mmCIF file of C-alpha atoms in Angstrom:
data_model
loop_
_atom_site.group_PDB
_atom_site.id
_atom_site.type_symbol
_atom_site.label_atom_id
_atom_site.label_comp_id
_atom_site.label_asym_id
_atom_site.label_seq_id
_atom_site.Cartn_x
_atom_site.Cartn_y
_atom_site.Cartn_z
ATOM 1 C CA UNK A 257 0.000 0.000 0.000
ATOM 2 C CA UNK A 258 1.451 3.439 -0.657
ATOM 3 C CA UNK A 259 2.448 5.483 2.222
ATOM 4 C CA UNK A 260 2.854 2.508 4.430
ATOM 5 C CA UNK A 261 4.976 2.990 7.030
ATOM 6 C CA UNK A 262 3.880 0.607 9.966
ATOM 7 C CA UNK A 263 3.648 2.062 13.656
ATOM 8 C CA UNK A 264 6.984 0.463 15.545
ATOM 9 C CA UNK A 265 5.183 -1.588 18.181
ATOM 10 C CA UNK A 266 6.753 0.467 21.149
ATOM 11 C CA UNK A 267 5.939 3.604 19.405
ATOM 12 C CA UNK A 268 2.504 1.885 19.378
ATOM 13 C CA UNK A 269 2.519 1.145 22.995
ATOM 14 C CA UNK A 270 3.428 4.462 24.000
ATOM 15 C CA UNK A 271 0.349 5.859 21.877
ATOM 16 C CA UNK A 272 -1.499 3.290 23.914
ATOM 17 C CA UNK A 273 -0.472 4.617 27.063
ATOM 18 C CA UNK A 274 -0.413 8.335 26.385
ATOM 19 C CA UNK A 275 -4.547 7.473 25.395
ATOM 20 C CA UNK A 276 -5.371 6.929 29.128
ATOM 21 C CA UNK A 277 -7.886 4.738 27.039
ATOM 22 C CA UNK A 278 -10.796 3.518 29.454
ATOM 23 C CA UNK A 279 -13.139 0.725 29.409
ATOM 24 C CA UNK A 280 -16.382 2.116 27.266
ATOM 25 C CA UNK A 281 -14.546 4.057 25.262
ATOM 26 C CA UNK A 282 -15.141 4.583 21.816
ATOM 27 C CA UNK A 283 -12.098 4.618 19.100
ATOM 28 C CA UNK A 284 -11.276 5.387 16.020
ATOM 29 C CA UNK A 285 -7.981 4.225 14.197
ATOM 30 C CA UNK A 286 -8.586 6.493 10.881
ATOM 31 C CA UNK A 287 -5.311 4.485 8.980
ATOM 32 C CA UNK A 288 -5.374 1.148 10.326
ATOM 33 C CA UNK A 289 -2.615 0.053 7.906
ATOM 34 C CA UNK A 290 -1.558 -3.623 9.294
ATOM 35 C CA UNK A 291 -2.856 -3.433 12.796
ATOM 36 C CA UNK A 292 -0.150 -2.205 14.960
ATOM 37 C CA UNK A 293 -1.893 0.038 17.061
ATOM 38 C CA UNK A 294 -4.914 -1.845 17.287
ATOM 39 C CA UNK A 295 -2.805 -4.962 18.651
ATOM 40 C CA UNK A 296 -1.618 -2.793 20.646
ATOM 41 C CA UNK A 297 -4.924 -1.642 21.879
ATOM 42 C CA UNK A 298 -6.246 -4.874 22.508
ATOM 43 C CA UNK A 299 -2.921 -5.939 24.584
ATOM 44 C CA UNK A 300 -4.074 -2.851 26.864
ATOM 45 C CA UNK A 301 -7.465 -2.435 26.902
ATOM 46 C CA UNK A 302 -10.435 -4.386 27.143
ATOM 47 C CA UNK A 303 -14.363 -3.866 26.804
ATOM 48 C CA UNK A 304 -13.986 -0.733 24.109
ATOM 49 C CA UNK A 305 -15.194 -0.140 20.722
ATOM 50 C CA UNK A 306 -13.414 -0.060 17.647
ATOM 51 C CA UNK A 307 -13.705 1.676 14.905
ATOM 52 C CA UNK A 308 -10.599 0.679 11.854
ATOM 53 C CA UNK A 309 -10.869 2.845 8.664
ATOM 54 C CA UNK A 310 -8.426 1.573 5.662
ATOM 55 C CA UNK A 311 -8.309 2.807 2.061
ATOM 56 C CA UNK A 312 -6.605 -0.509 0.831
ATOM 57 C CA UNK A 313 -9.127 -3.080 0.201
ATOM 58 C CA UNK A 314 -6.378 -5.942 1.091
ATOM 59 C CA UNK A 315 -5.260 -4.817 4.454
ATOM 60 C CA UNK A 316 -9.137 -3.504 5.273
ATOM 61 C CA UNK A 317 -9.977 -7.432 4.125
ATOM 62 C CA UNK A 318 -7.210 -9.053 5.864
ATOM 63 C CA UNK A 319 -8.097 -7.191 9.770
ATOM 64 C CA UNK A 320 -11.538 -7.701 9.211
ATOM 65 C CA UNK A 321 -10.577 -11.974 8.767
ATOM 66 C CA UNK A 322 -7.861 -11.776 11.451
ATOM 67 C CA UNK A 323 -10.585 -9.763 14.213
ATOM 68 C CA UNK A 324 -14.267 -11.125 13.959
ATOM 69 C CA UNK A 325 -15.228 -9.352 17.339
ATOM 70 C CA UNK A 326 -17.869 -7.764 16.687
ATOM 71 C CA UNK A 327 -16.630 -4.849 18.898
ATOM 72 C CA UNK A 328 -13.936 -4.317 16.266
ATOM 73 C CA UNK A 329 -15.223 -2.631 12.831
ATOM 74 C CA UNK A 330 -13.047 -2.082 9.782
ATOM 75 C CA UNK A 331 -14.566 -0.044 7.333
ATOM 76 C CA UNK A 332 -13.004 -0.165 3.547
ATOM 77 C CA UNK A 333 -13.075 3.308 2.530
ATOM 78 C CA UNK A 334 -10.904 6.884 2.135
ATOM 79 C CA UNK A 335 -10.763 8.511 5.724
ATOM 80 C CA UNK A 336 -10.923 11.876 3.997
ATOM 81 C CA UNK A 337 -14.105 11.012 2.654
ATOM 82 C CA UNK A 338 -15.493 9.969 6.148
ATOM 83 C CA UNK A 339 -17.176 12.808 6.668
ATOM 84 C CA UNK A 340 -20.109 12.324 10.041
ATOM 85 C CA UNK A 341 -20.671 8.453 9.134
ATOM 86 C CA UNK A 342 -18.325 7.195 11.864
ATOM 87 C CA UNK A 343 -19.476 9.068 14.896
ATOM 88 C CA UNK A 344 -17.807 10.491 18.118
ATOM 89 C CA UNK A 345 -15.118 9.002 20.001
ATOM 90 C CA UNK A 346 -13.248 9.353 22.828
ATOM 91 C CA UNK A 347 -10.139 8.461 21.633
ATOM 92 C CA UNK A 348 -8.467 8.386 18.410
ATOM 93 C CA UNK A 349 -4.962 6.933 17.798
ATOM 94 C CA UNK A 350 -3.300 7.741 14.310
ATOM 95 C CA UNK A 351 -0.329 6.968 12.095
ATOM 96 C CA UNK A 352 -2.178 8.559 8.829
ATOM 97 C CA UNK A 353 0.157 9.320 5.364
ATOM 98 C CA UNK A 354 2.797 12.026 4.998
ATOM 99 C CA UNK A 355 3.365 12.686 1.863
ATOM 100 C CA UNK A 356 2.010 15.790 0.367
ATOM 101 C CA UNK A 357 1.037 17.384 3.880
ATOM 102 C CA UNK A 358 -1.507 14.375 3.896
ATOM 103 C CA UNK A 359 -0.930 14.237 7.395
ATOM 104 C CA UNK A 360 -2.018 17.433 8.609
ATOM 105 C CA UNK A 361 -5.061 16.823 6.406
ATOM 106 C CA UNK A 362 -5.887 13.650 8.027
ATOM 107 C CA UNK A 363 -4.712 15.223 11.241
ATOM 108 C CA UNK A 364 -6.994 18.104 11.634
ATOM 109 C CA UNK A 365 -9.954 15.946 9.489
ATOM 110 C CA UNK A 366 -9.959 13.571 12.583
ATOM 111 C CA UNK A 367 -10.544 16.333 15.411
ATOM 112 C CA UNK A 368 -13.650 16.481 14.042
ATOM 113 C CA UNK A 369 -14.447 12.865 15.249
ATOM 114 C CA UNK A 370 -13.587 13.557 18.938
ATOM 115 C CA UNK A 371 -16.424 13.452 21.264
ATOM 116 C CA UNK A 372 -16.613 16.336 24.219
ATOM 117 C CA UNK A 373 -13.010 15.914 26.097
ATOM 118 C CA UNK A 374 -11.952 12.999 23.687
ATOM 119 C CA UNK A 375 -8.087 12.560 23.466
ATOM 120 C CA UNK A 376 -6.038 12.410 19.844
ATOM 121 C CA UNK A 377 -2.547 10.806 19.979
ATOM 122 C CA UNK A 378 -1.149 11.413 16.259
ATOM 123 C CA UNK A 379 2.252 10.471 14.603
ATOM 124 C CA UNK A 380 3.233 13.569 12.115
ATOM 125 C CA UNK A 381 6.029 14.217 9.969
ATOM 126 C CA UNK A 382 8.409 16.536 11.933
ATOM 127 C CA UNK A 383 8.252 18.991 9.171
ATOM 128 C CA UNK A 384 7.958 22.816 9.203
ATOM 129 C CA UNK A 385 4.146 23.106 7.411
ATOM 130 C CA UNK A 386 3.134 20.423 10.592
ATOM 131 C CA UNK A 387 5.229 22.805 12.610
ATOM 132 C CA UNK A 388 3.059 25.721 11.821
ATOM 133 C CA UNK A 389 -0.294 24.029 11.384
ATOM 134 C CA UNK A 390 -0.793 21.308 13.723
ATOM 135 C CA UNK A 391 1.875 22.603 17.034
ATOM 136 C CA UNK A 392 -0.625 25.371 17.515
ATOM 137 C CA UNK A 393 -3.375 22.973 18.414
ATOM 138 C CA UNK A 394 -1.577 20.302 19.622
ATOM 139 C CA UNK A 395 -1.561 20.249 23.597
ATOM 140 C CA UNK A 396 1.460 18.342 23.543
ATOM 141 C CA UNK A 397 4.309 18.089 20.561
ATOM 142 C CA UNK A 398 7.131 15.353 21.196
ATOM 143 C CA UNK A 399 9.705 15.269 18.607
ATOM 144 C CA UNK A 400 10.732 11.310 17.923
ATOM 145 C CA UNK A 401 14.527 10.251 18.023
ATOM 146 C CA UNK A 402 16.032 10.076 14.527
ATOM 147 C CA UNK A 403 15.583 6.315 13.175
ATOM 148 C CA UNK A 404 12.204 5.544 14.829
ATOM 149 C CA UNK A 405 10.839 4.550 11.292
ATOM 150 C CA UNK A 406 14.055 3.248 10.042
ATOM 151 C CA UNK A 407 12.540 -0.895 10.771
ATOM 152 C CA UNK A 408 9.644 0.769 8.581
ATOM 153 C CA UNK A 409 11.253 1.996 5.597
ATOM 154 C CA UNK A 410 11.753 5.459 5.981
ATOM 155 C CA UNK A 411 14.042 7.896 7.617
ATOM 156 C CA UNK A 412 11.351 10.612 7.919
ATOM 157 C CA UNK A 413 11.940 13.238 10.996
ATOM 158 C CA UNK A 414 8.381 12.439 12.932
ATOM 159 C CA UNK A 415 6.598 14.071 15.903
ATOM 160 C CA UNK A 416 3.897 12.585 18.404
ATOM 161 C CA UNK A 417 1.330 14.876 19.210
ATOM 162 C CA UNK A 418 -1.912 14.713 21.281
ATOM 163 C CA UNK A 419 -4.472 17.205 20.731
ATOM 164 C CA UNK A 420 -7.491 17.620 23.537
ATOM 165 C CA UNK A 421 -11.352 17.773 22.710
ATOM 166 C CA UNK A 422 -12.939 21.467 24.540
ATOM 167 C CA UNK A 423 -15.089 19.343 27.644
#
């Protein structure tokens, strides 16, 4: 799939962890790629909702075989496209494209999703157009060590950044 770079699975822990997620809590993974921070959810969490949006048809396919529980949706389909079908939720957890500022797109396209005092934790490029869009709203902004994609097949400067839902 283009623009797949899978989530490291510690980087996906710590998004896991900085997500305070709760049991009843509803959450969205807008690029669920190959799973990496949903396994990572469900080694955490338990009794949640899931919501798994994927624009390639084989991946999208493939989670929805590999987690039949019927908390766990994967929906087929072009998160920018999403637009009020999904819901609210209180948590969303995001590794979503780079190229192109695609990520800033998907970025602030997702805030829209959070429910009343939901939670975003978002992977960025570490670039200066995410810099100036996305640091202003962010209420955190943690610049990753050098390499953290490197396993994934990029050398891409990257950020993690939360971003808090007005109560």
């Amino acid at each position: 799939a283009p623009q797949l770079f899978p989530t490291p699975p510690e980087l996906a822990e710590r998004m896991v962890s900085l997500a305070d997620i709760r049991p009843g809590h509803r959450l969205l993974e807008p690029e669920v790629g190959t799973g990496r921070i949903l396994a990572a959810i469900l080694r955490s969490v338990l009794n949640v909702e899931i919501v798994g949006v994927e624009l390639d048809y084989n991946l999208a396919a493939a989670l929805t075989r590999n987690h039949p529980d019927p908390a766990i949706s994967i929906r087929q389909a072009d998160f920018l496209e999403c637009n009020g079908d999904l819901g609210k939720f209180d948590r969303i957890l995001m590794n979503p494209p780079f190229a192109n500022g695609d990520d800033i797109k998907h970025i602030t396209h997702a805030v829209n999703f959070l429910a009343p005092g939901g939670l975003l934790v978002a992977i960025c490029a570490g670039g200066p157009r995410q810099y100036e869009r996305l640091k202003p709203i962010a209420a955190t902004w943690e610049p990753l060590p050098d390499g953290t994609f490197e396993e994934s097949g990029t050398g891409v400067s990257s950020v993690l950044l939360t971003i808090t839902a007005p109560a």
